[in-house]
Amino acid sequence: DPTSAEELDVAAMTELRSAVAEQAAAERHVIAAVADARRSGMSWAAVGDLVGTSGEAARQRYQRLIA
């Protein structure tokens, strides 16, 4: 039998699972927004400014995801 220290806290597990799902949904939203921005002619430098990185870092992160 597991000890009380080894038992999972169901509420904490549920909250964490929900937070991970929200994070994944937010990342999909950002990828879609980057794709729309690039299709509309936005530069990688501008995308980088908006996502908090350099343009080159934004290009490296998102280019393959929106191709």
mmCIF file of N, CA and C in Angstrom:
data_model
loop_
_atom_site.group_PDB
_atom_site.id
_atom_site.type_symbol
_atom_site.label_atom_id
_atom_site.label_comp_id
_atom_site.label_asym_id
_atom_site.label_seq_id
_atom_site.Cartn_x
_atom_site.Cartn_y
_atom_site.Cartn_z
ATOM 1 N N ASP A 1 0.836 -1.195 0.000
ATOM 2 C CA ASP A 1 0.000 0.000 0.000
ATOM 3 C C ASP A 1 0.878 1.255 0.000
ATOM 4 N N PRO A 2 0.469 2.262 -0.783
ATOM 5 C CA PRO A 2 1.266 3.506 -0.785
ATOM 6 C C PRO A 2 1.082 4.269 0.516
ATOM 7 N N THR A 3 2.122 4.988 0.898
ATOM 8 C CA THR A 3 2.017 5.854 2.073
ATOM 9 C C THR A 3 1.292 7.126 1.671
ATOM 10 N N SER A 4 0.861 7.908 2.636
ATOM 11 C CA SER A 4 0.149 9.156 2.329
ATOM 12 C C SER A 4 1.025 10.107 1.527
ATOM 13 N N ALA A 5 2.327 10.064 1.709
ATOM 14 C CA ALA A 5 3.244 10.931 0.963
ATOM 15 C C ALA A 5 3.317 10.518 -0.503
ATOM 16 N N GLU A 6 3.011 9.261 -0.793
ATOM 17 C CA GLU A 6 3.080 8.764 -2.158
ATOM 18 C C GLU A 6 1.761 8.890 -2.912
ATOM 19 N N GLU A 7 0.676 9.183 -2.202
ATOM 20 C CA GLU A 7 -0.625 9.301 -2.849
ATOM 21 C C GLU A 7 -0.718 10.615 -3.613
ATOM 22 N N LEU A 8 -1.411 10.580 -4.731
ATOM 23 C CA LEU A 8 -1.569 11.779 -5.550
ATOM 24 C C LEU A 8 -2.673 12.661 -4.984
ATOM 25 N N ASP A 9 -2.413 13.941 -5.004
ATOM 26 C CA ASP A 9 -3.438 14.916 -4.647
ATOM 27 C C ASP A 9 -4.274 15.137 -5.899
ATOM 28 N N VAL A 10 -5.492 14.635 -5.901
ATOM 29 C CA VAL A 10 -6.343 14.667 -7.090
ATOM 30 C C VAL A 10 -6.614 16.098 -7.535
ATOM 31 N N ALA A 11 -6.860 17.007 -6.611
ATOM 32 C CA ALA A 11 -7.134 18.400 -6.973
ATOM 33 C C ALA A 11 -5.919 19.035 -7.636
ATOM 34 N N ALA A 12 -4.736 18.788 -7.090
ATOM 35 C CA ALA A 12 -3.513 19.359 -7.678
ATOM 36 C C ALA A 12 -3.264 18.762 -9.052
ATOM 37 N N MET A 13 -3.487 17.461 -9.194
ATOM 38 C CA MET A 13 -3.290 16.808 -10.473
ATOM 39 C C MET A 13 -4.269 17.346 -11.516
ATOM 40 N N THR A 14 -5.506 17.554 -11.125
ATOM 41 C CA THR A 14 -6.518 18.089 -12.032
ATOM 42 C C THR A 14 -6.165 19.514 -12.456
ATOM 43 N N GLU A 15 -5.726 20.319 -11.500
ATOM 44 C CA GLU A 15 -5.344 21.702 -11.805
ATOM 45 C C GLU A 15 -4.150 21.743 -12.752
ATOM 46 N N LEU A 16 -3.172 20.902 -12.507
ATOM 47 C CA LEU A 16 -1.991 20.861 -13.369
ATOM 48 C C LEU A 16 -2.361 20.399 -14.770
ATOM 49 N N ARG A 17 -3.171 19.375 -14.862
ATOM 50 C CA ARG A 17 -3.605 18.877 -16.174
ATOM 51 C C ARG A 17 -4.335 19.977 -16.947
ATOM 52 N N SER A 18 -5.170 20.730 -16.259
ATOM 53 C CA SER A 18 -5.904 21.834 -16.886
ATOM 54 C C SER A 18 -4.953 22.934 -17.353
ATOM 55 N N ALA A 19 -3.979 23.262 -16.524
ATOM 56 C CA ALA A 19 -3.011 24.302 -16.887
ATOM 57 C C ALA A 19 -2.193 23.894 -18.107
ATOM 58 N N VAL A 20 -1.806 22.633 -18.181
ATOM 59 C CA VAL A 20 -1.038 22.141 -19.331
ATOM 60 C C VAL A 20 -1.890 22.213 -20.597
ATOM 61 N N ALA A 21 -3.163 21.858 -20.492
ATOM 62 C CA ALA A 21 -4.063 21.938 -21.651
ATOM 63 C C ALA A 21 -4.232 23.385 -22.104
ATOM 64 N N GLU A 22 -4.360 24.320 -21.154
ATOM 65 C CA GLU A 22 -4.478 25.744 -21.494
ATOM 66 C C GLU A 22 -3.213 26.245 -22.171
ATOM 67 N N GLN A 23 -2.056 25.809 -21.678
ATOM 68 C CA GLN A 23 -0.784 26.224 -22.272
ATOM 69 C C GLN A 23 -0.680 25.724 -23.707
ATOM 70 N N ALA A 24 -1.076 24.491 -23.945
ATOM 71 C CA ALA A 24 -1.027 23.930 -25.297
ATOM 72 C C ALA A 24 -1.970 24.691 -26.222
ATOM 73 N N ALA A 25 -3.164 25.020 -25.741
ATOM 74 C CA ALA A 25 -4.123 25.784 -26.554
ATOM 75 C C ALA A 25 -3.574 27.172 -26.861
ATOM 76 N N ALA A 26 -2.949 27.796 -25.874
ATOM 77 C CA ALA A 26 -2.372 29.129 -26.088
ATOM 78 C C ALA A 26 -1.245 29.074 -27.116
ATOM 79 N N GLU A 27 -0.428 28.040 -27.066
ATOM 80 C CA GLU A 27 0.668 27.911 -28.030
ATOM 81 C C GLU A 27 0.113 27.714 -29.438
ATOM 82 N N ARG A 28 -0.948 26.916 -29.586
ATOM 83 C CA ARG A 28 -1.575 26.759 -30.903
ATOM 84 C C ARG A 28 -2.118 28.088 -31.402
ATOM 85 N N HIS A 29 -2.676 28.891 -30.507
ATOM 86 C CA HIS A 29 -3.211 30.203 -30.859
ATOM 87 C C HIS A 29 -2.080 31.120 -31.336
ATOM 88 N N VAL A 30 -0.965 31.117 -30.620
ATOM 89 C CA VAL A 30 0.182 31.947 -31.016
ATOM 90 C C VAL A 30 0.697 31.513 -32.386
ATOM 91 N N ILE A 31 0.810 30.214 -32.614
ATOM 92 C CA ILE A 31 1.292 29.725 -33.912
ATOM 93 C C ILE A 31 0.361 30.180 -35.032
ATOM 94 N N ALA A 32 -0.940 30.076 -34.819
ATOM 95 C CA ALA A 32 -1.902 30.524 -35.831
ATOM 96 C C ALA A 32 -1.783 32.028 -36.067
ATOM 97 N N ALA A 33 -1.597 32.789 -34.999
ATOM 98 C CA ALA A 33 -1.464 34.240 -35.132
ATOM 99 C C ALA A 33 -0.176 34.613 -35.864
ATOM 100 N N VAL A 34 0.898 33.900 -35.585
ATOM 101 C CA VAL A 34 2.156 34.152 -36.297
ATOM 102 C C VAL A 34 1.970 33.845 -37.783
ATOM 103 N N ALA A 35 1.309 32.741 -38.091
ATOM 104 C CA ALA A 35 1.066 32.390 -39.495
ATOM 105 C C ALA A 35 0.260 33.486 -40.182
ATOM 106 N N ASP A 36 -0.790 33.966 -39.527
ATOM 107 C CA ASP A 36 -1.600 35.050 -40.103
ATOM 108 C C ASP A 36 -0.772 36.317 -40.291
ATOM 109 N N ALA A 37 0.048 36.633 -39.300
ATOM 110 C CA ALA A 37 0.878 37.835 -39.379
ATOM 111 C C ALA A 37 1.860 37.746 -40.543
ATOM 112 N N ARG A 38 2.493 36.596 -40.701
ATOM 113 C CA ARG A 38 3.439 36.436 -41.795
ATOM 114 C C ARG A 38 2.734 36.489 -43.146
ATOM 115 N N ARG A 39 1.548 35.868 -43.260
ATOM 116 C CA ARG A 39 0.797 35.921 -44.525
ATOM 117 C C ARG A 39 0.396 37.354 -44.870
ATOM 118 N N SER A 40 0.185 38.171 -43.838
ATOM 119 C CA SER A 40 -0.206 39.558 -44.093
ATOM 120 C C SER A 40 0.995 40.452 -44.385
ATOM 121 N N GLY A 41 2.207 39.867 -44.334
ATOM 122 C CA GLY A 41 3.401 40.628 -44.683
ATOM 123 C C GLY A 41 4.228 41.123 -43.509
ATOM 124 N N MET A 42 3.870 40.758 -42.301
ATOM 125 C CA MET A 42 4.635 41.194 -41.135
ATOM 126 C C MET A 42 6.030 40.567 -41.171
ATOM 127 N N SER A 43 7.033 41.363 -40.850
ATOM 128 C CA SER A 43 8.416 40.873 -40.848
ATOM 129 C C SER A 43 8.663 40.002 -39.616
ATOM 130 N N TRP A 44 9.708 39.177 -39.718
ATOM 131 C CA TRP A 44 10.093 38.381 -38.561
ATOM 132 C C TRP A 44 10.520 39.280 -37.411
ATOM 133 N N ALA A 45 11.124 40.418 -37.708
ATOM 134 C CA ALA A 45 11.527 41.355 -36.650
ATOM 135 C C ALA A 45 10.307 41.845 -35.873
ATOM 136 N N ALA A 46 9.225 42.171 -36.589
ATOM 137 C CA ALA A 46 8.006 42.631 -35.924
ATOM 138 C C ALA A 46 7.365 41.499 -35.125
ATOM 139 N N VAL A 47 7.345 40.303 -35.703
ATOM 140 C CA VAL A 47 6.814 39.146 -34.969
ATOM 141 C C VAL A 47 7.626 38.947 -33.689
ATOM 142 N N GLY A 48 8.937 38.993 -33.819
ATOM 143 C CA GLY A 48 9.807 38.827 -32.653
ATOM 144 C C GLY A 48 9.515 39.844 -31.569
ATOM 145 N N ASP A 49 9.331 41.103 -31.968
ATOM 146 C CA ASP A 49 9.003 42.140 -30.985
ATOM 147 C C ASP A 49 7.733 41.780 -30.215
ATOM 148 N N LEU A 50 6.746 41.278 -30.935
ATOM 149 C CA LEU A 50 5.458 40.974 -30.306
ATOM 150 C C LEU A 50 5.478 39.726 -29.432
ATOM 151 N N VAL A 51 6.358 38.777 -29.745
ATOM 152 C CA VAL A 51 6.432 37.573 -28.909
ATOM 153 C C VAL A 51 7.572 37.643 -27.894
ATOM 154 N N GLY A 52 8.284 38.755 -27.888
ATOM 155 C CA GLY A 52 9.308 38.966 -26.863
ATOM 156 C C GLY A 52 10.665 38.362 -27.168
ATOM 157 N N THR A 53 10.988 38.227 -28.461
ATOM 158 C CA THR A 53 12.300 37.702 -28.848
ATOM 159 C C THR A 53 12.830 38.547 -29.999
ATOM 160 N N SER A 54 13.982 38.165 -30.481
ATOM 161 C CA SER A 54 14.489 38.802 -31.694
ATOM 162 C C SER A 54 13.734 38.233 -32.887
ATOM 163 N N GLY A 55 13.835 38.903 -33.996
ATOM 164 C CA GLY A 55 13.228 38.404 -35.215
ATOM 165 C C GLY A 55 13.806 37.063 -35.626
ATOM 166 N N GLU A 56 15.115 36.919 -35.495
ATOM 167 C CA GLU A 56 15.769 35.665 -35.855
ATOM 168 C C GLU A 56 15.297 34.516 -34.960
ATOM 169 N N ALA A 57 15.164 34.786 -33.664
ATOM 170 C CA ALA A 57 14.684 33.742 -32.751
ATOM 171 C C ALA A 57 13.241 33.363 -33.079
ATOM 172 N N ALA A 58 12.422 34.348 -33.419
ATOM 173 C CA ALA A 58 11.033 34.064 -33.800
ATOM 174 C C ALA A 58 11.006 33.233 -35.075
ATOM 175 N N ARG A 59 11.834 33.579 -36.044
ATOM 176 C CA ARG A 59 11.886 32.816 -37.294
ATOM 177 C C ARG A 59 12.299 31.377 -37.027
ATOM 178 N N GLN A 60 13.322 31.195 -36.201
ATOM 179 C CA GLN A 60 13.800 29.851 -35.904
ATOM 180 C C GLN A 60 12.739 29.021 -35.178
ATOM 181 N N ARG A 61 11.988 29.671 -34.308
ATOM 182 C CA ARG A 61 10.977 28.946 -33.539
ATOM 183 C C ARG A 61 9.729 28.613 -34.351
ATOM 184 N N TYR A 62 9.256 29.560 -35.163
ATOM 185 C CA TYR A 62 7.939 29.403 -35.781
ATOM 186 C C TYR A 62 7.953 29.042 -37.256
ATOM 187 N N GLN A 63 9.013 29.297 -37.974
ATOM 188 C CA GLN A 63 8.990 29.112 -39.428
ATOM 189 C C GLN A 63 8.579 27.691 -39.822
ATOM 190 N N ARG A 64 9.149 26.697 -39.202
ATOM 191 C CA ARG A 64 8.805 25.310 -39.564
ATOM 192 C C ARG A 64 7.391 24.950 -39.134
ATOM 193 N N LEU A 65 6.881 25.624 -38.107
ATOM 194 C CA LEU A 65 5.539 25.318 -37.601
ATOM 195 C C LEU A 65 4.425 25.908 -38.463
ATOM 196 N N ILE A 66 4.781 26.936 -39.241
ATOM 197 C CA ILE A 66 3.739 27.593 -40.054
ATOM 198 C C ILE A 66 3.882 27.277 -41.529
ATOM 199 N N ALA A 67 4.869 26.486 -41.888
ATOM 200 C CA ALA A 67 5.105 26.156 -43.299
ATOM 201 C C ALA A 67 4.039 25.218 -43.839
#
